Short mmCIF file of C-alpha atoms in Angstrom, two decimals:
data_model
loop_
_atom_site.label_atom_id
_atom_site.label_comp_id
_atom_site.label_asym_id
_atom_site.label_seq_id
_atom_site.Cartn_x
_atom_site.Cartn_y
_atom_site.Cartn_z
CA GLU A 1 173.31 -1.45 -70.04
CA PRO A 2 170.33 -3.74 -69.12
CA PRO A 3 169.89 -7.39 -70.22
CA GLU A 4 167.90 -8.17 -73.42
CA PHE A 5 164.32 -9.22 -72.51
CA PRO A 6 163.87 -13.07 -73.45
CA GLU A 7 161.67 -13.31 -76.53
CA GLU A 8 159.81 -16.00 -75.15
CA MET A 9 158.41 -13.79 -72.40
CA GLY A 10 157.46 -10.88 -74.91
CA TYR A 11 153.86 -11.47 -74.34
CA LEU A 12 154.28 -10.67 -70.70
CA PHE A 13 155.98 -7.64 -71.53
CA GLY A 14 152.85 -6.65 -73.67
CA PHE A 15 150.55 -7.50 -70.89
CA ALA A 16 152.63 -5.30 -68.51
CA GLN A 17 152.35 -2.28 -71.06
CA GLU A 18 148.47 -2.76 -71.12
CA LEU A 19 148.56 -2.98 -67.13
CA VAL A 20 150.90 -0.01 -66.09
CA GLY A 21 149.16 2.59 -64.44
CA ARG A 22 145.53 0.57 -64.37
CA SER A 23 145.61 0.55 -60.60
CA GLY A 24 145.25 4.48 -60.57
CA ALA A 25 147.34 7.39 -59.78
CA THR A 26 147.89 9.79 -56.84
CA GLN A 27 149.68 13.29 -56.83
CA PHE A 28 153.14 11.29 -56.32
CA GLY A 29 152.60 8.86 -59.48
CA LEU A 30 151.08 5.73 -60.61
CA LEU A 31 150.07 3.31 -57.80
CA PRO A 32 151.59 -0.20 -58.00
CA LEU A 33 149.77 -3.05 -59.99
CA SER A 34 147.24 -4.76 -57.88
CA TYR A 35 146.14 -8.23 -57.75
CA SER A 36 142.71 -7.06 -58.22
CA THR A 37 143.50 -5.11 -61.35
CA VAL A 38 144.99 -8.34 -62.80
CA ARG A 39 142.08 -10.17 -61.80
CA ASP A 40 139.65 -7.57 -63.47
CA TRP A 41 141.86 -7.53 -66.32
CA GLN A 42 141.71 -11.20 -67.00
CA GLU A 43 137.93 -11.30 -66.63
CA MET A 44 137.53 -8.40 -69.16
CA THR A 45 140.15 -9.59 -71.83
CA GLY A 46 139.79 -13.36 -71.41
CA TRP A 47 143.62 -13.67 -70.97
CA THR A 48 144.51 -16.20 -68.19
CA VAL A 49 147.98 -15.78 -66.46
CA SER A 50 149.46 -18.24 -63.96
CA PRO A 51 150.60 -17.09 -60.33
CA ARG A 52 154.24 -16.94 -61.56
CA GLU A 53 153.18 -14.79 -64.46
CA VAL A 54 151.15 -12.68 -62.12
CA ASP A 55 154.72 -12.27 -60.06
CA ALA A 56 156.43 -11.30 -63.33
CA LEU A 57 153.74 -8.64 -64.13
CA LEU A 58 154.02 -7.19 -60.88
CA ARG A 59 157.85 -7.03 -60.90
CA LEU A 60 157.59 -5.58 -64.61
CA ASP A 61 155.15 -2.84 -63.44
CA SER A 62 157.40 -1.88 -60.61
CA VAL A 63 160.41 -1.47 -63.00
CA MET A 64 158.12 0.44 -65.70
CA ARG A 65 156.69 2.91 -62.96
CA ASP A 66 159.95 3.45 -61.14
CA GLY A 67 162.27 3.44 -64.11
CA GLY A 68 164.39 0.79 -62.32
CA ARG A 69 165.32 3.26 -59.53
CA LYS A 70 166.38 1.51 -56.39
CA GLU A 71 165.48 4.37 -54.24
CA LYS A 72 162.50 6.36 -54.09
CA PRO A 73 163.07 10.34 -54.72
CA LYS A 74 162.86 12.24 -51.48
CA LEU A 75 160.37 15.12 -51.30
CA GLU A 76 161.91 18.31 -50.37
CA GLU A 77 161.00 19.25 -46.84
CA LYS A 78 160.31 23.00 -46.20
CA PRO A 79 159.65 24.37 -42.86
CA VAL A 80 156.14 25.58 -42.33
CA GLU A 81 155.49 29.03 -40.68
CA ILE A 82 152.40 29.03 -38.43
CA ALA A 83 150.93 32.56 -37.76
CA PRO A 84 150.51 33.25 -34.02
CA TRP A 85 146.90 32.47 -32.73
CA PRO A 86 145.05 35.87 -32.61
CA THR A 87 144.51 37.20 -28.98
CA LYS A 88 141.53 38.89 -27.85
CA LYS A 89 142.28 42.28 -25.96
CA VAL A 90 140.63 42.35 -22.44
CA GLU A 91 139.54 45.83 -21.59
CA SER A 92 139.97 46.80 -18.12
CA ASP A 93 137.44 48.79 -15.95
CA GLY A 94 139.69 50.66 -14.06
#
């Protein structure tokens, strides 16, 4: 059972909800929140957050993206079969 989120920090949770996924995505999922994304968000919204609050936002983003997992899921490795290189028949003269 996770601890309750402190009411005094509710505004940071709201900011984190706005920012999660804003740094982009790949085929493997959402990218981590970046400093440049936070900077751009501050510029566009007019909100200002302190360095400690940015650290909190980065940590919240990590939990929100990964669902609190400690380990990343491993991709299933499958052997790749490579077709043999085509060979050219050499005709003999004799």
